[in-house]
JSON list of C-alpha atoms in Angstrom, two decimals:
[
{"chain": "D", "resi": 50, "resn": "ALA", "atom": "CA", "xyz": [-29.78, -50.12, -34.66]},
{"chain": "D", "resi": 51, "resn": "GLN", "atom": "CA", "xyz": [-33.22, -49.01, -35.82]},
{"chain": "D", "resi": 52, "resn": "LYS", "atom": "CA", "xyz": [-36.39, -49.71, -33.82]},
{"chain": "D", "resi": 53, "resn": "ILE", "atom": "CA", "xyz": [-39.83, -48.68, -34.87]},
{"chain": "D", "resi": 54, "resn": "THR", "atom": "CA", "xyz": [-42.73, -48.60, -32.44]},
{"chain": "D", "resi": 55, "resn": "GLN", "atom": "CA", "xyz": [-46.42, -48.36, -33.44]},
{"chain": "D", "resi": 56, "resn": "THR", "atom": "CA", "xyz": [-48.53, -48.33, -30.29]},
{"chain": "D", "resi": 57, "resn": "GLN", "atom": "CA", "xyz": [-51.97, -48.52, -31.83]},
{"chain": "D", "resi": 58, "resn": "PRO", "atom": "CA", "xyz": [-52.90, -52.14, -32.77]},
{"chain": "D", "resi": 59, "resn": "GLY", "atom": "CA", "xyz": [-56.19, -50.96, -34.21]},
{"chain": "D", "resi": 60, "resn": "MET", "atom": "CA", "xyz": [-57.93, -47.71, -35.08]},
{"chain": "D", "resi": 61, "resn": "PHE", "atom": "CA", "xyz": [-61.47, -46.85, -36.20]},
{"chain": "D", "resi": 62, "resn": "VAL", "atom": "CA", "xyz": [-62.44, -43.74, -38.19]},
{"chain": "D", "resi": 63, "resn": "GLN", "atom": "CA", "xyz": [-65.61, -42.51, -39.73]},
{"chain": "D", "resi": 64, "resn": "GLU", "atom": "CA", "xyz": [-65.60, -42.09, -43.52]},
{"chain": "D", "resi": 65, "resn": "LYS", "atom": "CA", "xyz": [-64.55, -38.57, -44.59]},
{"chain": "D", "resi": 66, "resn": "GLU", "atom": "CA", "xyz": [-62.84, -37.81, -41.25]},
{"chain": "D", "resi": 67, "resn": "ALA", "atom": "CA", "xyz": [-59.12, -37.50, -40.71]},
{"chain": "D", "resi": 68, "resn": "VAL", "atom": "CA", "xyz": [-57.07, -39.98, -38.72]},
{"chain": "D", "resi": 69, "resn": "THR", "atom": "CA", "xyz": [-53.54, -40.01, -37.28]},
{"chain": "D", "resi": 70, "resn": "LEU", "atom": "CA", "xyz": [-51.52, -43.18, -37.01]},
{"chain": "D", "resi": 71, "resn": "ASP", "atom": "CA", "xyz": [-48.60, -42.97, -34.57]},
{"chain": "D", "resi": 72, "resn": "CYS", "atom": "CA", "xyz": [-45.01, -44.02, -35.17]},
{"chain": "D", "resi": 73, "resn": "THR", "atom": "CA", "xyz": [-41.98, -43.44, -33.02]},
{"chain": "D", "resi": 74, "resn": "TYR", "atom": "CA", "xyz": [-38.45, -44.48, -33.92]},
{"chain": "D", "resi": 75, "resn": "ASP", "atom": "CA", "xyz": [-35.25, -45.06, -32.04]},
{"chain": "D", "resi": 76, "resn": "THR", "atom": "CA", "xyz": [-31.99, -44.41, -33.82]},
{"chain": "D", "resi": 77, "resn": "SER", "atom": "CA", "xyz": [-28.56, -42.94, -33.15]},
{"chain": "D", "resi": 78, "resn": "ASP", "atom": "CA", "xyz": [-28.00, -42.36, -36.89]},
{"chain": "D", "resi": 79, "resn": "GLN", "atom": "CA", "xyz": [-27.70, -38.81, -38.17]},
{"chain": "D", "resi": 80, "resn": "SER", "atom": "CA", "xyz": [-29.05, -39.67, -41.58]},
{"chain": "D", "resi": 81, "resn": "TYR", "atom": "CA", "xyz": [-32.16, -41.81, -41.92]},
{"chain": "D", "resi": 82, "resn": "GLY", "atom": "CA", "xyz": [-35.42, -42.12, -43.78]},
{"chain": "D", "resi": 83, "resn": "LEU", "atom": "CA", "xyz": [-38.96, -42.91, -42.67]},
{"chain": "D", "resi": 84, "resn": "PHE", "atom": "CA", "xyz": [-41.62, -44.59, -44.82]},
{"chain": "D", "resi": 85, "resn": "TRP", "atom": "CA", "xyz": [-45.25, -45.56, -44.48]},
{"chain": "D", "resi": 86, "resn": "TYR", "atom": "CA", "xyz": [-46.68, -48.59, -46.22]},
{"chain": "D", "resi": 87, "resn": "LYS", "atom": "CA", "xyz": [-50.22, -49.75, -46.60]},
{"chain": "D", "resi": 88, "resn": "GLN", "atom": "CA", "xyz": [-51.05, -53.48, -46.67]},
{"chain": "D", "resi": 89, "resn": "PRO", "atom": "CA", "xyz": [-54.54, -54.37, -47.84]},
{"chain": "D", "resi": 90, "resn": "SER", "atom": "CA", "xyz": [-55.98, -57.84, -47.22]},
{"chain": "D", "resi": 91, "resn": "SER", "atom": "CA", "xyz": [-54.49, -58.93, -50.58]},
{"chain": "D", "resi": 92, "resn": "GLY", "atom": "CA", "xyz": [-51.05, -58.81, -48.88]},
{"chain": "D", "resi": 93, "resn": "GLU", "atom": "CA", "xyz": [-49.10, -56.46, -51.11]},
{"chain": "D", "resi": 94, "resn": "MET", "atom": "CA", "xyz": [-47.16, -53.70, -49.37]},
{"chain": "D", "resi": 95, "resn": "ILE", "atom": "CA", "xyz": [-47.94, -50.33, -51.02]},
{"chain": "D", "resi": 96, "resn": "PHE", "atom": "CA", "xyz": [-45.58, -47.39, -50.56]},
{"chain": "D", "resi": 97, "resn": "LEU", "atom": "CA", "xyz": [-47.42, -44.28, -49.41]},
{"chain": "D", "resi": 98, "resn": "ILE", "atom": "CA", "xyz": [-45.03, -41.58, -48.30]},
{"chain": "D", "resi": 99, "resn": "TYR", "atom": "CA", "xyz": [-41.36, -40.85, -47.41]},
{"chain": "D", "resi": 100, "resn": "GLN", "atom": "CA", "xyz": [-39.64, -38.40, -45.07]},
{"chain": "D", "resi": 101, "resn": "GLY", "atom": "CA", "xyz": [-35.83, -37.90, -44.96]},
{"chain": "D", "resi": 102, "resn": "SER", "atom": "CA", "xyz": [-34.19, -36.87, -41.73]},
{"chain": "D", "resi": 103, "resn": "TYR", "atom": "CA", "xyz": [-32.80, -33.74, -43.26]},
{"chain": "D", "resi": 104, "resn": "ASP", "atom": "CA", "xyz": [-36.08, -32.68, -44.94]},
{"chain": "D", "resi": 105, "resn": "GLU", "atom": "CA", "xyz": [-37.21, -29.48, -43.31]},
{"chain": "D", "resi": 106, "resn": "GLN", "atom": "CA", "xyz": [-40.79, -29.67, -44.45]},
{"chain": "D", "resi": 107, "resn": "ASN", "atom": "CA", "xyz": [-43.29, -32.44, -43.66]},
{"chain": "D", "resi": 108, "resn": "ALA", "atom": "CA", "xyz": [-43.91, -34.74, -46.59]},
{"chain": "D", "resi": 109, "resn": "THR", "atom": "CA", "xyz": [-47.31, -34.79, -48.32]},
{"chain": "D", "resi": 110, "resn": "GLU", "atom": "CA", "xyz": [-48.73, -37.06, -50.99]},
{"chain": "D", "resi": 111, "resn": "GLY", "atom": "CA", "xyz": [-52.35, -36.43, -51.85]},
{"chain": "D", "resi": 112, "resn": "ARG", "atom": "CA", "xyz": [-54.45, -37.32, -48.80]},
{"chain": "D", "resi": 113, "resn": "TYR", "atom": "CA", "xyz": [-51.40, -38.53, -46.92]},
{"chain": "D", "resi": 114, "resn": "SER", "atom": "CA", "xyz": [-49.19, -36.29, -44.84]},
{"chain": "D", "resi": 115, "resn": "LEU", "atom": "CA", "xyz": [-46.37, -37.12, -42.49]},
{"chain": "D", "resi": 116, "resn": "ASN", "atom": "CA", "xyz": [-46.18, -35.17, -39.17]},
{"chain": "D", "resi": 117, "resn": "PHE", "atom": "CA", "xyz": [-42.42, -35.36, -38.59]},
{"chain": "D", "resi": 118, "resn": "GLN", "atom": "CA", "xyz": [-41.15, -34.25, -35.16]},
{"chain": "D", "resi": 119, "resn": "LYS", "atom": "CA", "xyz": [-37.45, -34.98, -35.16]},
{"chain": "D", "resi": 120, "resn": "ALA", "atom": "CA", "xyz": [-36.80, -33.99, -31.55]},
{"chain": "D", "resi": 121, "resn": "ARG", "atom": "CA", "xyz": [-39.53, -36.33, -30.36]},
{"chain": "D", "resi": 122, "resn": "LYS", "atom": "CA", "xyz": [-38.53, -39.01, -32.84]},
{"chain": "D", "resi": 123, "resn": "SER", "atom": "CA", "xyz": [-42.00, -39.38, -34.15]},
{"chain": "D", "resi": 124, "resn": "ALA", "atom": "CA", "xyz": [-43.27, -39.66, -37.77]},
{"chain": "D", "resi": 125, "resn": "ASN", "atom": "CA", "xyz": [-47.02, -39.92, -37.56]},
{"chain": "D", "resi": 126, "resn": "LEU", "atom": "CA", "xyz": [-49.15, -40.56, -40.69]},
{"chain": "D", "resi": 127, "resn": "VAL", "atom": "CA", "xyz": [-52.21, -38.36, -41.18]},
{"chain": "D", "resi": 128, "resn": "ILE", "atom": "CA", "xyz": [-54.88, -39.51, -43.63]},
{"chain": "D", "resi": 129, "resn": "SER", "atom": "CA", "xyz": [-57.36, -36.82, -44.47]},
{"chain": "D", "resi": 130, "resn": "ALA", "atom": "CA", "xyz": [-60.90, -37.44, -45.74]},
{"chain": "D", "resi": 131, "resn": "SER", "atom": "CA", "xyz": [-60.82, -41.21, -45.01]},
{"chain": "D", "resi": 132, "resn": "GLN", "atom": "CA", "xyz": [-62.34, -43.50, -47.58]},
{"chain": "D", "resi": 133, "resn": "LEU", "atom": "CA", "xyz": [-63.64, -47.11, -47.23]},
{"chain": "D", "resi": 134, "resn": "GLY", "atom": "CA", "xyz": [-60.70, -48.24, -49.32]},
{"chain": "D", "resi": 135, "resn": "ASP", "atom": "CA", "xyz": [-58.29, -46.98, -46.67]},
{"chain": "D", "resi": 136, "resn": "SER", "atom": "CA", "xyz": [-59.21, -49.91, -44.44]},
{"chain": "D", "resi": 137, "resn": "ALA", "atom": "CA", "xyz": [-55.94, -51.88, -44.24]},
{"chain": "D", "resi": 138, "resn": "MET", "atom": "CA", "xyz": [-52.83, -52.46, -42.12]},
{"chain": "D", "resi": 139, "resn": "TYR", "atom": "CA", "xyz": [-50.41, -49.55, -42.03]},
{"chain": "D", "resi": 140, "resn": "PHE", "atom": "CA", "xyz": [-46.70, -49.95, -41.32]},
{"chain": "D", "resi": 141, "resn": "CYS", "atom": "CA", "xyz": [-44.10, -47.43, -40.45]},
{"chain": "D", "resi": 142, "resn": "ALA", "atom": "CA", "xyz": [-40.59, -48.36, -41.56]},
{"chain": "D", "resi": 143, "resn": "SER", "atom": "CA", "xyz": [-37.10, -46.78, -41.65]},
{"chain": "D", "resi": 144, "resn": "TRP", "atom": "CA", "xyz": [-33.63, -46.95, -43.08]},
{"chain": "D", "resi": 145, "resn": "GLY", "atom": "CA", "xyz": [-30.56, -46.09, -41.08]},
{"chain": "D", "resi": 146, "resn": "THR", "atom": "CA", "xyz": [-26.98, -45.35, -42.04]},
{"chain": "D", "resi": 147, "resn": "GLY", "atom": "CA", "xyz": [-25.30, -48.58, -42.91]},
{"chain": "D", "resi": 148, "resn": "ARG", "atom": "CA", "xyz": [-28.55, -50.45, -42.72]},
{"chain": "D", "resi": 149, "resn": "ARG", "atom": "CA", "xyz": [-29.43, -51.65, -46.16]},
{"chain": "D", "resi": 150, "resn": "ALA", "atom": "CA", "xyz": [-32.88, -52.98, -45.43]},
{"chain": "D", "resi": 151, "resn": "LEU", "atom": "CA", "xyz": [-36.04, -51.50, -43.99]},
{"chain": "D", "resi": 152, "resn": "THR", "atom": "CA", "xyz": [-37.00, -52.07, -40.37]},
{"chain": "D", "resi": 153, "resn": "PHE", "atom": "CA", "xyz": [-40.76, -52.22, -39.86]},
{"chain": "D", "resi": 154, "resn": "GLY", "atom": "CA", "xyz": [-43.03, -51.57, -36.87]},
{"chain": "D", "resi": 155, "resn": "SER", "atom": "CA", "xyz": [-45.74, -53.99, -35.86]},
{"chain": "D", "resi": 156, "resn": "GLY", "atom": "CA", "xyz": [-48.45, -52.09, -37.74]},
{"chain": "D", "resi": 157, "resn": "THR", "atom": "CA", "xyz": [-51.79, -50.50, -37.09]},
{"chain": "D", "resi": 158, "resn": "ARG", "atom": "CA", "xyz": [-55.06, -51.93, -38.48]},
{"chain": "D", "resi": 159, "resn": "LEU", "atom": "CA", "xyz": [-57.27, -49.10, -39.66]},
{"chain": "D", "resi": 160, "resn": "GLN", "atom": "CA", "xyz": [-60.97, -49.66, -40.21]},
{"chain": "D", "resi": 161, "resn": "VAL", "atom": "CA", "xyz": [-62.96, -47.01, -41.93]},
{"chain": "D", "resi": 162, "resn": "GLN", "atom": "CA", "xyz": [-66.64, -47.08, -41.06]},
{"chain": "D", "resi": 163, "resn": "PRO", "atom": "CA", "xyz": [-69.43, -45.75, -43.32]},
{"chain": "S", "resi": 1281, "resn": "ASP", "atom": "CA", "xyz": [-47.66, -54.78, -65.28]},
{"chain": "S", "resi": 1282, "resn": "THR", "atom": "CA", "xyz": [-43.98, -54.29, -64.52]},
{"chain": "S", "resi": 1283, "resn": "GLY", "atom": "CA", "xyz": [-44.14, -54.57, -60.70]},
{"chain": "S", "resi": 1284, "resn": "VAL", "atom": "CA", "xyz": [-42.51, -57.20, -58.49]},
{"chain": "S", "resi": 1285, "resn": "SER", "atom": "CA", "xyz": [-43.84, -60.62, -59.20]},
{"chain": "S", "resi": 1286, "resn": "GLN", "atom": "CA", "xyz": [-43.76, -63.58, -56.80]},
{"chain": "S", "resi": 1287, "resn": "ASN", "atom": "CA", "xyz": [-44.64, -67.19, -57.48]},
{"chain": "S", "resi": 1288, "resn": "PRO", "atom": "CA", "xyz": [-46.40, -69.17, -56.29]},
{"chain": "S", "resi": 1289, "resn": "ARG", "atom": "CA", "xyz": [-48.92, -67.03, -54.35]},
{"chain": "S", "resi": 1290, "resn": "HIS", "atom": "CA", "xyz": [-49.81, -69.90, -52.01]},
{"chain": "S", "resi": 1291, "resn": "LYS", "atom": "CA", "xyz": [-47.90, -73.08, -51.05]},
{"chain": "S", "resi": 1292, "resn": "ILE", "atom": "CA", "xyz": [-49.06, -75.84, -48.76]},
{"chain": "S", "resi": 1293, "resn": "THR", "atom": "CA", "xyz": [-46.41, -78.40, -47.91]},
{"chain": "S", "resi": 1294, "resn": "LYS", "atom": "CA", "xyz": [-45.89, -81.20, -45.48]},
{"chain": "S", "resi": 1295, "resn": "ARG", "atom": "CA", "xyz": [-43.35, -80.84, -42.69]},
{"chain": "S", "resi": 1296, "resn": "GLY", "atom": "CA", "xyz": [-39.97, -81.96, -43.82]},
{"chain": "S", "resi": 1297, "resn": "GLN", "atom": "CA", "xyz": [-40.39, -81.18, -47.43]},
{"chain": "S", "resi": 1298, "resn": "ASN", "atom": "CA", "xyz": [-38.35, -78.61, -49.37]},
{"chain": "S", "resi": 1299, "resn": "VAL", "atom": "CA", "xyz": [-39.99, -75.61, -50.99]},
{"chain": "S", "resi": 1300, "resn": "THR", "atom": "CA", "xyz": [-38.72, -72.96, -53.41]},
{"chain": "S", "resi": 1301, "resn": "PHE", "atom": "CA", "xyz": [-40.14, -69.48, -54.06]},
{"chain": "S", "resi": 1302, "resn": "ARG", "atom": "CA", "xyz": [-39.34, -67.20, -56.95]},
{"chain": "S", "resi": 1303, "resn": "CYS", "atom": "CA", "xyz": [-39.23, -63.41, -57.14]},
{"chain": "S", "resi": 1304, "resn": "ASP", "atom": "CA", "xyz": [-38.98, -61.33, -60.30]},
{"chain": "S", "resi": 1305, "resn": "PRO", "atom": "CA", "xyz": [-38.08, -57.74, -59.35]},
{"chain": "S", "resi": 1306, "resn": "ILE", "atom": "CA", "xyz": [-38.70, -54.54, -61.31]},
{"chain": "S", "resi": 1307, "resn": "SER", "atom": "CA", "xyz": [-36.28, -54.91, -64.20]},
{"chain": "S", "resi": 1308, "resn": "GLU", "atom": "CA", "xyz": [-34.07, -51.87, -63.59]},
{"chain": "S", "resi": 1309, "resn": "HIS", "atom": "CA", "xyz": [-33.82, -52.40, -59.84]},
{"chain": "S", "resi": 1310, "resn": "ASN", "atom": "CA", "xyz": [-30.45, -53.86, -58.75]},
{"chain": "S", "resi": 1311, "resn": "ARG", "atom": "CA", "xyz": [-31.40, -54.28, -55.08]},
{"chain": "S", "resi": 1312, "resn": "LEU", "atom": "CA", "xyz": [-33.61, -57.19, -53.99]},
{"chain": "S", "resi": 1313, "resn": "TYR", "atom": "CA", "xyz": [-34.84, -58.06, -50.50]},
{"chain": "S", "resi": 1314, "resn": "TRP", "atom": "CA", "xyz": [-36.62, -60.97, -48.89]},
{"chain": "S", "resi": 1315, "resn": "TYR", "atom": "CA", "xyz": [-38.81, -60.53, -45.84]},
{"chain": "S", "resi": 1316, "resn": "ARG", "atom": "CA", "xyz": [-40.87, -62.84, -43.71]},
{"chain": "S", "resi": 1317, "resn": "GLN", "atom": "CA", "xyz": [-44.20, -61.80, -42.20]},
{"chain": "S", "resi": 1318, "resn": "THR", "atom": "CA", "xyz": [-46.16, -63.71, -39.62]},
{"chain": "S", "resi": 1319, "resn": "LEU", "atom": "CA", "xyz": [-49.77, -62.94, -38.71]},
{"chain": "S", "resi": 1320, "resn": "GLY", "atom": "CA", "xyz": [-50.15, -59.66, -36.89]},
{"chain": "S", "resi": 1321, "resn": "GLN", "atom": "CA", "xyz": [-46.54, -58.59, -37.25]},
{"chain": "S", "resi": 1322, "resn": "GLY", "atom": "CA", "xyz": [-44.58, -56.37, -39.51]},
{"chain": "S", "resi": 1323, "resn": "PRO", "atom": "CA", "xyz": [-42.22, -57.83, -42.13]},
{"chain": "S", "resi": 1324, "resn": "GLU", "atom": "CA", "xyz": [-38.90, -59.06, -40.79]},
{"chain": "S", "resi": 1325, "resn": "PHE", "atom": "CA", "xyz": [-35.80, -58.81, -42.92]},
{"chain": "S", "resi": 1326, "resn": "LEU", "atom": "CA", "xyz": [-34.26, -62.04, -44.16]},
{"chain": "S", "resi": 1327, "resn": "THR", "atom": "CA", "xyz": [-31.65, -61.23, -46.77]},
{"chain": "S", "resi": 1328, "resn": "TYR", "atom": "CA", "xyz": [-30.54, -58.64, -49.35]},
{"chain": "S", "resi": 1329, "resn": "PHE", "atom": "CA", "xyz": [-28.95, -58.79, -52.80]},
{"chain": "S", "resi": 1330, "resn": "GLN", "atom": "CA", "xyz": [-27.19, -56.11, -54.80]},
{"chain": "S", "resi": 1331, "resn": "ASN", "atom": "CA", "xyz": [-27.10, -57.48, -58.30]},
{"chain": "S", "resi": 1332, "resn": "GLU", "atom": "CA", "xyz": [-26.05, -61.10, -57.85]},
{"chain": "S", "resi": 1333, "resn": "ALA", "atom": "CA", "xyz": [-24.18, -60.58, -54.64]},
{"chain": "S", "resi": 1334, "resn": "GLN", "atom": "CA", "xyz": [-25.87, -61.52, -51.30]},
{"chain": "S", "resi": 1335, "resn": "LEU", "atom": "CA", "xyz": [-24.65, -58.73, -49.06]},
{"chain": "S", "resi": 1336, "resn": "GLU", "atom": "CA", "xyz": [-26.55, -59.25, -45.87]},
{"chain": "S", "resi": 1337, "resn": "LYS", "atom": "CA", "xyz": [-28.32, -62.07, -44.10]},
{"chain": "S", "resi": 1338, "resn": "SER", "atom": "CA", "xyz": [-30.46, -61.85, -40.96]},
{"chain": "S", "resi": 1339, "resn": "ARG", "atom": "CA", "xyz": [-30.07, -64.14, -37.98]},
{"chain": "S", "resi": 1340, "resn": "LEU", "atom": "CA", "xyz": [-33.54, -65.37, -38.92]},
{"chain": "S", "resi": 1341, "resn": "LEU", "atom": "CA", "xyz": [-32.05, -67.07, -41.97]},
{"chain": "S", "resi": 1342, "resn": "SER", "atom": "CA", "xyz": [-31.12, -70.42, -40.52]},
{"chain": "S", "resi": 1343, "resn": "ASP", "atom": "CA", "xyz": [-29.03, -73.08, -42.30]},
{"chain": "S", "resi": 1344, "resn": "ARG", "atom": "CA", "xyz": [-32.20, -74.51, -43.81]},
{"chain": "S", "resi": 1345, "resn": "PHE", "atom": "CA", "xyz": [-32.79, -71.30, -45.81]},
{"chain": "S", "resi": 1346, "resn": "SER", "atom": "CA", "xyz": [-30.85, -70.37, -48.94]},
{"chain": "S", "resi": 1347, "resn": "ALA", "atom": "CA", "xyz": [-31.36, -67.60, -51.39]},
{"chain": "S", "resi": 1348, "resn": "GLU", "atom": "CA", "xyz": [-29.86, -67.00, -54.80]},
{"chain": "S", "resi": 1349, "resn": "ARG", "atom": "CA", "xyz": [-30.01, -64.38, -57.46]},
{"chain": "S", "resi": 1350, "resn": "PRO", "atom": "CA", "xyz": [-28.21, -65.71, -60.49]},
{"chain": "S", "resi": 1351, "resn": "LYS", "atom": "CA", "xyz": [-27.14, -63.07, -63.00]},
{"chain": "S", "resi": 1352, "resn": "GLY", "atom": "CA", "xyz": [-28.70, -60.35, -60.89]},
{"chain": "S", "resi": 1353, "resn": "SER", "atom": "CA", "xyz": [-32.20, -60.86, -62.24]},
{"chain": "S", "resi": 1354, "resn": "PHE", "atom": "CA", "xyz": [-34.79, -63.09, -60.52]},
{"chain": "S", "resi": 1355, "resn": "SER", "atom": "CA", "xyz": [-34.20, -64.51, -57.11]},
{"chain": "S", "resi": 1356, "resn": "THR", "atom": "CA", "xyz": [-35.16, -67.84, -55.43]},
{"chain": "S", "resi": 1357, "resn": "LEU", "atom": "CA", "xyz": [-35.64, -68.57, -51.76]},
{"chain": "S", "resi": 1358, "resn": "GLU", "atom": "CA", "xyz": [-35.40, -72.26, -50.78]},
{"chain": "S", "resi": 1359, "resn": "ILE", "atom": "CA", "xyz": [-36.39, -73.72, -47.45]},
{"chain": "S", "resi": 1360, "resn": "GLN", "atom": "CA", "xyz": [-35.21, -77.20, -46.78]},
{"chain": "S", "resi": 1361, "resn": "ARG", "atom": "CA", "xyz": [-36.84, -79.60, -44.26]},
{"chain": "S", "resi": 1362, "resn": "THR", "atom": "CA", "xyz": [-39.68, -77.28, -43.60]},
{"chain": "S", "resi": 1363, "resn": "GLU", "atom": "CA", "xyz": [-41.04, -76.87, -40.03]},
{"chain": "S", "resi": 1364, "resn": "GLN", "atom": "CA", "xyz": [-44.42, -75.63, -38.87]},
{"chain": "S", "resi": 1365, "resn": "GLY", "atom": "CA", "xyz": [-42.70, -72.49, -37.65]},
{"chain": "S", "resi": 1366, "resn": "ASP", "atom": "CA", "xyz": [-41.86, -71.62, -41.20]},
{"chain": "S", "resi": 1367, "resn": "SER", "atom": "CA", "xyz": [-45.50, -70.94, -41.96]},
{"chain": "S", "resi": 1368, "resn": "ALA", "atom": "CA", "xyz": [-45.61, -67.29, -42.90]},
{"chain": "S", "resi": 1369, "resn": "MET", "atom": "CA", "xyz": [-45.93, -64.83, -45.77]},
{"chain": "S", "resi": 1370, "resn": "TYR", "atom": "CA", "xyz": [-42.67, -64.44, -47.66]},
{"chain": "S", "resi": 1371, "resn": "LEU", "atom": "CA", "xyz": [-42.36, -61.03, -49.26]},
{"chain": "S", "resi": 1372, "resn": "CYS", "atom": "CA", "xyz": [-39.90, -59.94, -51.95]},
{"chain": "S", "resi": 1373, "resn": "ALA", "atom": "CA", "xyz": [-39.10, -56.32, -52.68]},
{"chain": "S", "resi": 1374, "resn": "SER", "atom": "CA", "xyz": [-36.79, -54.46, -54.97]},
{"chain": "S", "resi": 1375, "resn": "SER", "atom": "CA", "xyz": [-35.46, -50.92, -55.05]},
{"chain": "S", "resi": 1376, "resn": "PRO", "atom": "CA", "xyz": [-33.49, -48.77, -57.52]},
{"chain": "S", "resi": 1377, "resn": "GLY", "atom": "CA", "xyz": [-31.03, -47.43, -54.98]},
{"chain": "S", "resi": 1378, "resn": "LEU", "atom": "CA", "xyz": [-29.92, -47.36, -51.44]},
{"chain": "S", "resi": 1379, "resn": "TYR", "atom": "CA", "xyz": [-32.18, -45.52, -48.95]},
{"chain": "S", "resi": 1380, "resn": "THR", "atom": "CA", "xyz": [-35.08, -45.29, -51.48]},
{"chain": "S", "resi": 1381, "resn": "GLU", "atom": "CA", "xyz": [-38.53, -46.81, -51.18]},
{"chain": "S", "resi": 1382, "resn": "ALA", "atom": "CA", "xyz": [-38.83, -50.53, -51.76]},
{"chain": "S", "resi": 1383, "resn": "PHE", "atom": "CA", "xyz": [-41.49, -51.91, -54.07]},
{"chain": "S", "resi": 1384, "resn": "PHE", "atom": "CA", "xyz": [-43.02, -55.18, -52.84]},
{"chain": "S", "resi": 1385, "resn": "GLY", "atom": "CA", "xyz": [-44.58, -58.14, -54.55]},
{"chain": "S", "resi": 1386, "resn": "GLN", "atom": "CA", "xyz": [-47.83, -59.70, -53.36]},
{"chain": "S", "resi": 1387, "resn": "GLY", "atom": "CA", "xyz": [-45.98, -62.34, -51.36]},
{"chain": "S", "resi": 1388, "resn": "THR", "atom": "CA", "xyz": [-46.00, -66.16, -51.12]},
{"chain": "S", "resi": 1389, "resn": "ARG", "atom": "CA", "xyz": [-48.06, -67.58, -48.31]},
{"chain": "S", "resi": 1390, "resn": "LEU", "atom": "CA", "xyz": [-46.52, -70.77, -46.98]},
{"chain": "S", "resi": 1391, "resn": "THR", "atom": "CA", "xyz": [-48.44, -73.18, -44.85]},
{"chain": "S", "resi": 1392, "resn": "VAL", "atom": "CA", "xyz": [-46.58, -76.15, -43.37]},
{"chain": "S", "resi": 1393, "resn": "VAL", "atom": "CA", "xyz": [-48.82, -79.00, -42.20]}
]
């Protein structure tokens, strides 16, 4: 079974600074994938970045990067040069072997301050 | 726009009434998922279709809930005899393959009064 833990209910960051959102996962699967989604107040879940368990390099997508530490079972999202539009809920999620649907964490609300 | 489309966006209903939501996935995606999200929580998995076959249902999907995906295209989620605890955002997602990212619609917010 997959379990995703996000321990930061809320985070504040100044505009143009970097911020790290924490995510730890619990799985016995050998093969799995980790995702980060952004949910603005409009409600839509927006895919940001993906890391496969066998990927040797940390994933990057523009200002988003994933700090993947397999031994520690953590997959933290790093947002560089924060923008006001980054204010939203952020969810970590995962697939596991034989698990056809994503399991989500409880989310972190990020607020970017000018 | 060829993203995932959900209708209606908002629904207010009286307790005990039946409601039905519709989801139109991205056309080439054969996998479709329904999730429920309550305030301050992450989405919780309800059910999953591959084409027209419903392959997995969560324990959250009580007997009052039913989902269909006729002909493997759009999907409907029906809730019978709604209860106040059913108030939530219902999210639909589709994906092109197993273990790939899922693309979400904007959700249907249900309020049971």
